[in-house]
PDB file of C-alpha atoms and ligand atoms in Angstrom:
ATOM      1  CA  MET A  24      -9.392   2.942  34.562  1.00  0.00           C
ATOM      2  CA  ARG A  25      -6.933   5.611  33.620  1.00  0.00           C
ATOM      3  CA  THR A  26      -5.007   5.533  30.478  1.00  0.00           C
ATOM      4  CA  PRO A  27      -1.617   4.048  30.366  1.00  0.00           C
ATOM      5  CA  ASP A  28       0.163   4.987  27.308  1.00  0.00           C
ATOM      6  CA  SER A  29       0.601   8.250  28.879  1.00  0.00           C
ATOM      7  CA  ALA A  30      -0.641   7.609  32.268  1.00  0.00           C
ATOM      8  CA  ALA A  31      -2.205  10.884  31.509  1.00  0.00           C
ATOM      9  CA  ARG A  32      -4.635  11.044  28.685  1.00  0.00           C
ATOM     10  CA  ALA A  33      -7.977  11.919  30.248  1.00  0.00           C
ATOM     11  CA  PRO A  34     -11.055  10.027  29.066  1.00  0.00           C
ATOM     12  CA  ALA A  35     -13.292  11.819  26.583  1.00  0.00           C
ATOM     13  CA  ALA A  36     -16.670  12.961  27.880  1.00  0.00           C
ATOM     14  CA  GLY A  37     -18.432   9.964  26.342  1.00  0.00           C
ATOM     15  CA  GLN A  38     -15.925   7.534  27.934  1.00  0.00           C
ATOM     16  CA  ALA A  39     -15.999   8.945  31.456  1.00  0.00           C
ATOM     17  CA  ARG A  40     -18.956   6.846  32.646  1.00  0.00           C
ATOM     18  CA  PHE A  41     -16.993   3.659  31.874  1.00  0.00           C
ATOM     19  CA  VAL A  42     -13.941   4.690  33.909  1.00  0.00           C
ATOM     20  CA  HIS A  43     -13.245   3.278  37.401  1.00  0.00           C
ATOM     21  CA  ASP A  44     -10.432   3.571  39.894  1.00  0.00           C
ATOM     22  CA  PRO A  45      -9.015   0.217  41.128  1.00  0.00           C
ATOM     23  CA  ASP A  46     -11.003   0.267  44.404  1.00  0.00           C
ATOM     24  CA  GLY A  47     -14.244   1.032  42.614  1.00  0.00           C
ATOM     25  CA  PHE A  48     -13.501  -1.688  40.101  1.00  0.00           C
ATOM     26  CA  ALA A  49     -12.775  -4.191  42.886  1.00  0.00           C
ATOM     27  CA  ARG A  50     -16.195  -3.424  44.392  1.00  0.00           C
ATOM     28  CA  LEU A  51     -17.786  -4.013  40.995  1.00  0.00           C
ATOM     29  CA  VAL A  52     -16.094  -7.414  40.758  1.00  0.00           C
ATOM     30  CA  GLU A  53     -17.226  -8.333  44.292  1.00  0.00           C
ATOM     31  CA  GLY A  54     -20.780  -7.343  43.426  1.00  0.00           C
ATOM     32  CA  ALA A  55     -20.633  -9.401  40.240  1.00  0.00           C
ATOM     33  CA  GLN A  56     -19.315 -12.423  42.153  1.00  0.00           C
ATOM     34  CA  ALA A  57     -22.254 -12.143  44.561  1.00  0.00           C
ATOM     35  CA  ALA A  58     -24.747 -11.674  41.744  1.00  0.00           C
ATOM     36  CA  ILE A  59     -23.726 -14.742  39.722  1.00  0.00           C
ATOM     37  CA  GLY A  60     -24.762 -17.040  42.569  1.00  0.00           C
ATOM     38  CA  ARG A  61     -28.187 -17.076  40.935  1.00  0.00           C
ATOM     39  CA  LEU A  62     -26.849 -17.960  37.476  1.00  0.00           C
ATOM     40  CA  PRO A  63     -26.132 -21.573  36.528  1.00  0.00           C
ATOM     41  CA  GLY A  64     -22.503 -21.810  35.416  1.00  0.00           C
ATOM     42  CA  GLY A  65     -21.801 -18.111  35.943  1.00  0.00           C
ATOM     43  CA  VAL A  66     -18.130 -17.097  35.872  1.00  0.00           C
ATOM     44  CA  VAL A  67     -16.729 -13.667  36.774  1.00  0.00           C
ATOM     45  CA  GLY A  68     -13.721 -12.430  34.856  1.00  0.00           C
ATOM     46  CA  VAL A  69     -12.076  -9.045  34.539  1.00  0.00           C
ATOM     47  CA  ALA A  70     -11.449  -7.045  31.396  1.00  0.00           C
ATOM     48  CA  PRO A  71      -9.237  -3.980  31.732  1.00  0.00           C
ATOM     49  CA  HIS A  72     -10.350  -3.071  28.206  1.00  0.00           C
ATOM     50  CA  SER A  73      -6.962  -2.297  26.651  1.00  0.00           C
ATOM     51  CA  LEU A  74      -3.388  -1.241  27.346  1.00  0.00           C
ATOM     52  CA  ARG A  75      -4.564   2.257  26.583  1.00  0.00           C
ATOM     53  CA  ALA A  76      -6.984   2.079  29.515  1.00  0.00           C
ATOM     54  CA  VAL A  77      -4.784   0.980  32.435  1.00  0.00           C
ATOM     55  CA  THR A  78      -1.451   1.743  34.032  1.00  0.00           C
ATOM     56  CA  GLU A  79       0.948  -1.137  34.734  1.00  0.00           C
ATOM     57  CA  GLY A  80       0.048  -1.047  38.445  1.00  0.00           C
ATOM     58  CA  GLU A  81      -3.682  -1.046  37.730  1.00  0.00           C
ATOM     59  CA  LEU A  82      -3.265  -3.947  35.325  1.00  0.00           C
ATOM     60  CA  ALA A  83      -1.482  -6.008  37.985  1.00  0.00           C
ATOM     61  CA  ALA A  84      -4.116  -5.160  40.615  1.00  0.00           C
ATOM     62  CA  VAL A  85      -7.054  -5.925  38.350  1.00  0.00           C
ATOM     63  CA  SER A  86      -5.661  -9.240  37.084  1.00  0.00           C
ATOM     64  CA  ARG A  87      -5.365 -10.434  40.698  1.00  0.00           C
ATOM     65  CA  LEU A  88      -9.088  -9.888  41.392  1.00  0.00           C
ATOM     66  CA  GLY A  89     -10.423 -13.434  41.662  1.00  0.00           C
ATOM     67  CA  ASP A  90      -9.153 -16.342  39.615  1.00  0.00           C
ATOM     68  CA  GLY A  91     -11.427 -16.011  36.595  1.00  0.00           C
ATOM     69  CA  PRO A  92     -10.534 -15.068  33.043  1.00  0.00           C
ATOM     70  CA  VAL A  93      -8.669 -11.856  32.191  1.00  0.00           C
ATOM     71  CA  HIS A  94      -9.573 -10.324  28.835  1.00  0.00           C
ATOM     72  CA  ILE A  95      -7.808  -7.395  27.204  1.00  0.00           C
ATOM     73  CA  HIS A  96      -8.110  -5.896  23.711  1.00  0.00           C
ATOM     74  CA  ILE A  97      -4.648  -5.475  22.215  1.00  0.00           C
ATOM     75  CA  ALA A  98      -2.710  -4.707  19.027  1.00  0.00           C
ATOM     76  CA  GLU A  99      -5.883  -4.277  16.977  1.00  0.00           C
ATOM     77  CA  GLN A 100      -4.650  -1.418  14.821  1.00  0.00           C
ATOM     78  CA  THR A 101      -1.236  -0.246  13.682  1.00  0.00           C
ATOM     79  CA  ALA A 102      -1.769   3.201  15.242  1.00  0.00           C
ATOM     80  CA  GLU A 103      -2.007   1.479  18.640  1.00  0.00           C
ATOM     81  CA  VAL A 104       1.247  -0.358  17.953  1.00  0.00           C
ATOM     82  CA  ASP A 105       2.973   2.889  16.985  1.00  0.00           C
ATOM     83  CA  ALA A 106       1.681   4.667  20.092  1.00  0.00           C
ATOM     84  CA  CYS A 107       2.808   1.816  22.347  1.00  0.00           C
ATOM     85  CA  LEU A 108       6.269   1.823  20.769  1.00  0.00           C
ATOM     86  CA  ALA A 109       6.425   5.571  21.348  1.00  0.00           C
ATOM     87  CA  TRP A 110       5.561   5.436  25.063  1.00  0.00           C
ATOM     88  CA  SER A 111       7.170   2.145  26.056  1.00  0.00           C
ATOM     89  CA  GLY A 112       9.687   1.193  23.383  1.00  0.00           C
ATOM     90  CA  ARG A 113       7.858  -2.113  22.989  1.00  0.00           C
ATOM     91  CA  ARG A 114       4.998  -3.324  20.831  1.00  0.00           C
ATOM     92  CA  PRO A 115       1.712  -4.003  22.714  1.00  0.00           C
ATOM     93  CA  VAL A 116       1.834  -7.820  22.899  1.00  0.00           C
ATOM     94  CA  ASP A 117       5.561  -7.746  23.646  1.00  0.00           C
ATOM     95  CA  TRP A 118       4.950  -5.160  26.389  1.00  0.00           C
ATOM     96  CA  LEU A 119       2.157  -7.200  27.955  1.00  0.00           C
ATOM     97  CA  LEU A 120       4.139 -10.449  27.923  1.00  0.00           C
ATOM     98  CA  HIS A 121       7.004  -8.640  29.685  1.00  0.00           C
ATOM     99  CA  HIS A 122       4.911  -6.718  32.223  1.00  0.00           C
ATOM    100  CA  ALA A 123       2.096  -9.088  33.191  1.00  0.00           C
ATOM    101  CA  GLU A 124       1.983 -12.741  34.183  1.00  0.00           C
ATOM    102  CA  VAL A 125       0.128 -13.836  31.067  1.00  0.00           C
ATOM    103  CA  ASP A 126      -1.018 -17.456  31.309  1.00  0.00           C
ATOM    104  CA  GLY A 127      -3.999 -19.652  30.514  1.00  0.00           C
ATOM    105  CA  ARG A 128      -6.391 -17.304  32.354  1.00  0.00           C
ATOM    106  CA  TRP A 129      -5.741 -14.608  29.779  1.00  0.00           C
ATOM    107  CA  CYS A 130      -7.497 -13.866  26.525  1.00  0.00           C
ATOM    108  CA  LEU A 131      -5.828 -11.336  24.240  1.00  0.00           C
ATOM    109  CA  VAL A 132      -8.594  -9.959  22.049  1.00  0.00           C
ATOM    110  CA  HIS A 133      -7.523  -9.259  18.433  1.00  0.00           C
ATOM    111  CA  ALA A 134      -3.696  -9.543  18.816  1.00  0.00           C
ATOM    112  CA  THR A 135      -3.750  -8.715  15.114  1.00  0.00           C
ATOM    113  CA  HIS A 136      -0.409  -6.999  14.761  1.00  0.00           C
ATOM    114  CA  MET A 137       2.398  -9.213  16.066  1.00  0.00           C
ATOM    115  CA  THR A 138       5.919  -9.945  14.916  1.00  0.00           C
ATOM    116  CA  ALA A 139       6.915 -13.579  14.409  1.00  0.00           C
ATOM    117  CA  GLY A 140       8.537 -13.486  17.854  1.00  0.00           C
ATOM    118  CA  GLU A 141       5.420 -12.095  19.532  1.00  0.00           C
ATOM    119  CA  THR A 142       3.297 -14.711  17.746  1.00  0.00           C
ATOM    120  CA  ARG A 143       5.436 -17.573  19.094  1.00  0.00           C
ATOM    121  CA  ALA A 144       5.624 -16.034  22.570  1.00  0.00           C
ATOM    122  CA  LEU A 145       1.854 -15.569  22.806  1.00  0.00           C
ATOM    123  CA  ALA A 146       1.320 -19.177  21.682  1.00  0.00           C
ATOM    124  CA  ALA A 147       3.804 -20.378  24.307  1.00  0.00           C
ATOM    125  CA  SER A 148       2.094 -18.399  27.086  1.00  0.00           C
ATOM    126  CA  GLY A 149      -0.964 -20.672  27.017  1.00  0.00           C
ATOM    127  CA  ALA A 150      -3.254 -17.650  26.673  1.00  0.00           C
ATOM    128  CA  VAL A 151      -6.102 -17.568  24.158  1.00  0.00           C
ATOM    129  CA  ALA A 152      -6.170 -15.197  21.188  1.00  0.00           C
ATOM    130  CA  GLY A 153      -9.737 -13.851  21.081  1.00  0.00           C
ATOM    131  CA  LEU A 154     -10.250 -13.306  17.370  1.00  0.00           C
ATOM    132  CA  CYS A 155     -13.066 -11.163  15.956  1.00  0.00           C
ATOM    133  CA  PRO A 156     -12.572 -11.553  12.191  1.00  0.00           C
ATOM    134  CA  VAL A 157     -15.890  -9.929  11.229  1.00  0.00           C
ATOM    135  CA  THR A 158     -15.204  -6.850  13.360  1.00  0.00           C
ATOM    136  CA  GLU A 159     -11.565  -6.713  12.278  1.00  0.00           C
ATOM    137  CA  ALA A 160     -12.710  -6.788   8.630  1.00  0.00           C
ATOM    138  CA  ASN A 161     -15.458  -4.248   9.262  1.00  0.00           C
ATOM    139  CA  LEU A 162     -12.974  -1.844  10.881  1.00  0.00           C
ATOM    140  CA  GLY A 163     -10.172  -2.550   8.403  1.00  0.00           C
ATOM    141  CA  ASP A 164      -7.845  -3.622  11.219  1.00  0.00           C
ATOM    142  CA  GLY A 165      -5.695  -6.233   9.518  1.00  0.00           C
ATOM    143  CA  VAL A 166      -5.229 -10.000   9.418  1.00  0.00           C
ATOM    144  CA  PHE A 167      -4.235 -12.182  12.370  1.00  0.00           C
ATOM    145  CA  PRO A 168      -1.095 -14.314  11.737  1.00  0.00           C
ATOM    146  CA  GLY A 169      -3.170 -17.484  12.032  1.00  0.00           C
ATOM    147  CA  ALA A 170      -0.957 -20.031  10.276  1.00  0.00           C
ATOM    148  CA  ASP A 171       2.179 -19.172  12.268  1.00  0.00           C
ATOM    149  CA  TYR A 172       0.217 -18.951  15.530  1.00  0.00           C
ATOM    150  CA  LEU A 173      -1.410 -22.369  15.129  1.00  0.00           C
ATOM    151  CA  ALA A 174       1.889 -23.890  13.961  1.00  0.00           C
ATOM    152  CA  ALA A 175       3.347 -22.698  17.280  1.00  0.00           C
ATOM    153  CA  GLY A 176       0.517 -24.410  19.179  1.00  0.00           C
ATOM    154  CA  GLY A 177      -1.462 -21.221  19.873  1.00  0.00           C
ATOM    155  CA  ARG A 178      -5.009 -21.383  21.218  1.00  0.00           C
ATOM    156  CA  PHE A 179      -7.821 -19.269  19.828  1.00  0.00           C
ATOM    157  CA  GLY A 180     -11.486 -18.494  20.231  1.00  0.00           C
ATOM    158  CA  VAL A 181     -13.810 -16.195  18.306  1.00  0.00           C
ATOM    159  CA  GLY A 182     -15.979 -13.342  19.534  1.00  0.00           C
ATOM    160  CA  SER A 183     -18.282 -10.729  18.085  1.00  0.00           C
ATOM    161  CA  ASP A 184     -16.715  -7.545  19.592  1.00  0.00           C
ATOM    162  CA  SER A 185     -18.539  -4.754  17.743  1.00  0.00           C
ATOM    163  CA  ASN A 186     -21.648  -6.928  17.201  1.00  0.00           C
ATOM    164  CA  VAL A 187     -21.943  -5.746  13.600  1.00  0.00           C
ATOM    165  CA  ARG A 188     -22.850  -9.412  12.965  1.00  0.00           C
ATOM    166  CA  ILE A 189     -23.329 -12.270  15.420  1.00  0.00           C
ATOM    167  CA  ASP A 190     -22.655 -15.565  13.655  1.00  0.00           C
ATOM    168  CA  ALA A 191     -20.055 -18.063  14.866  1.00  0.00           C
ATOM    169  CA  ALA A 192     -19.784 -19.740  11.451  1.00  0.00           C
ATOM    170  CA  GLU A 193     -19.200 -16.399   9.752  1.00  0.00           C
ATOM    171  CA  GLU A 194     -16.372 -15.580  12.181  1.00  0.00           C
ATOM    172  CA  LEU A 195     -14.674 -18.910  11.446  1.00  0.00           C
ATOM    173  CA  ARG A 196     -15.226 -18.585   7.685  1.00  0.00           C
ATOM    174  CA  LEU A 197     -13.730 -15.114   7.598  1.00  0.00           C
ATOM    175  CA  LEU A 198     -10.817 -16.232   9.791  1.00  0.00           C
ATOM    176  CA  GLU A 199      -9.916 -18.939   7.278  1.00  0.00           C
ATOM    177  CA  TYR A 200     -10.624 -16.843   4.179  1.00  0.00           C
ATOM    178  CA  SER A 201      -8.464 -13.944   5.413  1.00  0.00           C
ATOM    179  CA  GLN A 202      -5.579 -16.417   5.745  1.00  0.00           C
ATOM    180  CA  ARG A 203      -6.219 -17.804   2.263  1.00  0.00           C
ATOM    181  CA  LEU A 204      -6.273 -14.337   0.719  1.00  0.00           C
ATOM    182  CA  THR A 205      -2.959 -13.314   2.267  1.00  0.00           C
ATOM    183  CA  ALA A 206      -1.178 -16.682   1.863  1.00  0.00           C
ATOM    184  CA  ARG A 207      -2.693 -17.385  -1.574  1.00  0.00           C
ATOM    185  CA  ALA A 208      -3.311 -20.929  -0.353  1.00  0.00           C
ATOM    186  CA  ARG A 209      -6.247 -23.150   0.651  1.00  0.00           C
ATOM    187  CA  ASN A 210      -7.198 -24.913   3.881  1.00  0.00           C
ATOM    188  CA  VAL A 211      -4.616 -22.807   5.749  1.00  0.00           C
ATOM    189  CA  LEU A 212      -5.875 -23.419   9.285  1.00  0.00           C
ATOM    190  CA  ALA A 213      -6.656 -27.140   8.924  1.00  0.00           C
ATOM    191  CA  GLY A 214      -4.438 -29.251  11.150  1.00  0.00           C
ATOM    192  CA  GLY A 215      -2.871 -31.130   8.232  1.00  0.00           C
ATOM    193  CA  PRO A 216      -3.452 -32.466   4.720  1.00  0.00           C
ATOM    194  CA  GLY A 217      -6.768 -34.175   4.161  1.00  0.00           C
ATOM    195  CA  ARG A 218      -8.283 -32.848   7.371  1.00  0.00           C
ATOM    196  CA  SER A 219     -11.583 -30.982   7.575  1.00  0.00           C
ATOM    197  CA  THR A 220     -10.895 -27.250   7.837  1.00  0.00           C
ATOM    198  CA  GLY A 221     -14.398 -26.595   9.164  1.00  0.00           C
ATOM    199  CA  ALA A 222     -14.082 -29.212  11.893  1.00  0.00           C
ATOM    200  CA  ASP A 223     -10.574 -28.118  12.931  1.00  0.00           C
ATOM    201  CA  LEU A 224     -11.680 -24.466  13.090  1.00  0.00           C
ATOM    202  CA  TYR A 225     -14.850 -25.321  15.006  1.00  0.00           C
ATOM    203  CA  ARG A 226     -13.165 -27.604  17.544  1.00  0.00           C
ATOM    204  CA  GLY A 227     -10.223 -25.234  18.003  1.00  0.00           C
ATOM    205  CA  ALA A 228     -12.543 -22.312  18.663  1.00  0.00           C
ATOM    206  CA  LEU A 229     -14.692 -24.422  20.977  1.00  0.00           C
ATOM    207  CA  ALA A 230     -11.707 -25.408  23.131  1.00  0.00           C
ATOM    208  CA  GLY A 231     -10.175 -21.922  23.145  1.00  0.00           C
ATOM    209  CA  GLY A 232     -13.554 -20.290  23.706  1.00  0.00           C
ATOM    210  CA  ALA A 233     -14.240 -22.509  26.713  1.00  0.00           C
ATOM    211  CA  GLN A 234     -10.810 -21.673  28.141  1.00  0.00           C
ATOM    212  CA  ALA A 235     -11.362 -17.952  27.617  1.00  0.00           C
ATOM    213  CA  LEU A 236     -14.731 -18.208  29.387  1.00  0.00           C
ATOM    214  CA  GLY A 237     -13.234 -20.162  32.288  1.00  0.00           C
ATOM    215  CA  VAL A 238     -15.545 -23.137  31.736  1.00  0.00           C
ATOM    216  CA  ALA A 239     -14.950 -26.808  30.978  1.00  0.00           C
ATOM    217  CA  ASP A 240     -15.057 -28.112  27.406  1.00  0.00           C
ATOM    218  CA  ASP A 241     -16.508 -31.517  28.235  1.00  0.00           C
ATOM    219  CA  GLY A 242     -18.595 -32.077  25.126  1.00  0.00           C
ATOM    220  CA  LEU A 243     -21.560 -34.398  25.280  1.00  0.00           C
ATOM    221  CA  ALA A 244     -20.775 -36.428  28.373  1.00  0.00           C
ATOM    222  CA  GLU A 245     -22.502 -37.634  31.491  1.00  0.00           C
ATOM    223  CA  GLY A 246     -22.278 -34.970  34.194  1.00  0.00           C
ATOM    224  CA  ALA A 247     -21.342 -32.211  31.723  1.00  0.00           C
ATOM    225  CA  ALA A 248     -23.549 -29.183  31.150  1.00  0.00           C
ATOM    226  CA  ALA A 249     -26.165 -29.915  28.461  1.00  0.00           C
ATOM    227  CA  ASP A 250     -25.011 -27.150  26.103  1.00  0.00           C
ATOM    228  CA  ILE A 251     -26.059 -28.369  22.674  1.00  0.00           C
ATOM    229  CA  VAL A 252     -26.437 -26.825  19.218  1.00  0.00           C
ATOM    230  CA  ALA A 253     -28.479 -28.871  16.748  1.00  0.00           C
ATOM    231  CA  LEU A 254     -28.265 -28.141  13.037  1.00  0.00           C
ATOM    232  CA  ASP A 255     -31.200 -28.636  10.684  1.00  0.00           C
ATOM    233  CA  ALA A 256     -30.511 -31.935   8.907  1.00  0.00           C
ATOM    234  CA  GLY A 257     -33.012 -30.867   6.253  1.00  0.00           C
ATOM    235  CA  HIS A 258     -31.096 -27.684   5.355  1.00  0.00           C
ATOM    236  CA  PRO A 259     -30.159 -27.843   1.644  1.00  0.00           C
ATOM    237  CA  ASP A 260     -26.517 -26.912   2.360  1.00  0.00           C
ATOM    238  CA  LEU A 261     -26.199 -30.055   4.488  1.00  0.00           C
ATOM    239  CA  ALA A 262     -27.690 -32.389   1.900  1.00  0.00           C
ATOM    240  CA  GLY A 263     -25.549 -35.465   1.310  1.00  0.00           C
ATOM    241  CA  ARG A 264     -23.026 -34.494   3.972  1.00  0.00           C
ATOM    242  CA  SER A 265     -21.836 -36.676   6.823  1.00  0.00           C
ATOM    243  CA  GLY A 266     -19.243 -36.641   9.612  1.00  0.00           C
ATOM    244  CA  ASP A 267     -16.918 -33.633   9.607  1.00  0.00           C
ATOM    245  CA  GLN A 268     -18.278 -32.588   6.190  1.00  0.00           C
ATOM    246  CA  ILE A 269     -21.309 -31.278   8.104  1.00  0.00           C
ATOM    247  CA  LEU A 270     -19.083 -28.808   9.970  1.00  0.00           C
ATOM    248  CA  ASP A 271     -17.437 -27.795   6.680  1.00  0.00           C
ATOM    249  CA  SER A 272     -20.861 -27.017   5.217  1.00  0.00           C
ATOM    250  CA  TYR A 273     -21.998 -25.230   8.379  1.00  0.00           C
ATOM    251  CA  VAL A 274     -18.882 -23.012   8.477  1.00  0.00           C
ATOM    252  CA  PHE A 275     -18.398 -22.339   4.760  1.00  0.00           C
ATOM    253  CA  ALA A 276     -21.962 -22.373   3.434  1.00  0.00           C
ATOM    254  CA  ALA A 277     -25.002 -22.558   5.690  1.00  0.00           C
ATOM    255  CA  GLY A 278     -23.911 -20.476   8.690  1.00  0.00           C
ATOM    256  CA  SER A 279     -26.382 -19.545  11.415  1.00  0.00           C
ATOM    257  CA  GLY A 280     -29.324 -20.252   9.094  1.00  0.00           C
ATOM    258  CA  ALA A 281     -28.757 -23.963   9.721  1.00  0.00           C
ATOM    259  CA  VAL A 282     -29.020 -23.680  13.530  1.00  0.00           C
ATOM    260  CA  ARG A 283     -32.307 -25.324  14.472  1.00  0.00           C
ATOM    261  CA  ASP A 284     -32.214 -25.852  18.235  1.00  0.00           C
ATOM    262  CA  VAL A 285     -30.006 -24.709  21.118  1.00  0.00           C
ATOM    263  CA  TRP A 286     -29.996 -25.977  24.683  1.00  0.00           C
ATOM    264  CA  ARG A 287     -28.158 -24.135  27.444  1.00  0.00           C
ATOM    265  CA  PHE A 288     -27.798 -26.080  30.704  1.00  0.00           C
ATOM    266  CA  GLY A 289     -30.479 -28.399  29.436  1.00  0.00           C
ATOM    267  CA  ARG A 290     -32.971 -25.598  28.788  1.00  0.00           C
ATOM    268  CA  ARG A 291     -34.097 -25.211  25.187  1.00  0.00           C
ATOM    269  CA  VAL A 292     -33.499 -21.555  24.253  1.00  0.00           C
ATOM    270  CA  VAL A 293     -33.835 -21.881  20.466  1.00  0.00           C
ATOM    271  CA  ALA A 294     -36.610 -24.053  19.040  1.00  0.00           C
ATOM    272  CA  GLU A 295     -37.152 -24.594  15.317  1.00  0.00           C
ATOM    273  CA  GLY A 296     -34.697 -21.779  14.501  1.00  0.00           C
ATOM    274  CA  ARG A 297     -36.336 -19.241  16.782  1.00  0.00           C
ATOM    275  CA  HIS A 298     -35.245 -18.035  20.233  1.00  0.00           C
ATOM    276  CA  THR A 299     -37.940 -18.899  22.740  1.00  0.00           C
ATOM    277  CA  ALA A 300     -38.010 -15.295  24.034  1.00  0.00           C
ATOM    278  CA  ARG A 301     -37.684 -13.792  20.550  1.00  0.00           C
ATOM    279  CA  ASP A 302     -40.878 -11.731  20.565  1.00  0.00           C
ATOM    280  CA  ALA A 303     -40.239 -10.163  23.989  1.00  0.00           C
ATOM    281  CA  VAL A 304     -36.529  -9.559  23.299  1.00  0.00           C
ATOM    282  CA  GLU A 305     -37.229  -8.008  19.922  1.00  0.00           C
ATOM    283  CA  ALA A 306     -39.906  -5.701  21.345  1.00  0.00           C
ATOM    284  CA  ARG A 307     -37.555  -4.503  24.106  1.00  0.00           C
ATOM    285  CA  TYR A 308     -34.752  -4.023  21.554  1.00  0.00           C
ATOM    286  CA  ARG A 309     -36.954  -1.851  19.350  1.00  0.00           C
ATOM    287  CA  THR A 310     -38.061   0.207  22.371  1.00  0.00           C
ATOM    288  CA  ALA A 311     -34.502   0.657  23.624  1.00  0.00           C
ATOM    289  CA  LEU A 312     -33.253   1.613  20.183  1.00  0.00           C
ATOM    290  CA  ALA A 313     -36.049   4.136  19.698  1.00  0.00           C
ATOM    291  CA  GLY A 314     -35.141   5.688  23.054  1.00  0.00           C
ATOM    292  CA  LEU A 315     -31.456   5.884  22.170  1.00  0.00           C
ATOM    293  CA  LEU A 316     -32.129   7.445  18.778  1.00  0.00           C
ATOM    294  CA  ALA A 317     -34.765   9.892  20.017  1.00  0.00           C
TER     295      ALA A 317
HETATM  296 ZN1   ZN B 402     -11.835  -4.694  20.266  1.00  0.00          ZN
END
């Protein structure tokens, strides 16, 4: 899609292969909708990458393709905010909330740089903030206004974005620790005094993540998808822990090293801490990487 903040900046040579016109993009979405018929629980959403990648008309057209999730990266860095102010007179999140029908289908990825008014307005929209604390730290982007956003009832999920690390616990830990460092306070994102920060972070991200994916968050219930993560009860970081303390130890200490088994739609994909296709996946990864670096 063409760039917006100018309606004119041409894609760089390396970006050109990712660029589509709206008709071409609509065909891609149709093809994806046909292809997911073979996938259990498949959902098709659209992601017009960023405000820098679409015009207002393209954004409206793309967000009307299907009724799945709409994801957009926004307000990640201050230079983007400055550029948006220069071309539109509004900050990115403010611009989006005024020019698109942002609702519960939407996931605003990053949304790092918001005023207090934008923070409240995003929370009120029902959209999900798709936070990527590890990436945002790695890139030196800034800190999401988490305390104000949650106080306003905002919904959030976490994602890996740049894939520099893939670890759900690490994302949640860094989300909380970034708030502590800026607020000089503890347990900032817990839902109240005496509550488990790990459990509140985990459950909040689970609900917001499910919403952003366009799937139900039914938990362990009859008729629900058997999506289950089992932690290793013998992991030393979980010793002596019970109830929500287990989630505190998973988020703030053990991390992905404590994940023992994972079932997706009832199929065991991680067994004894190892993905069942690990050897084949790793071999293909090494081959692909060697080809890319050659
Ligand atoms: Zn991003």
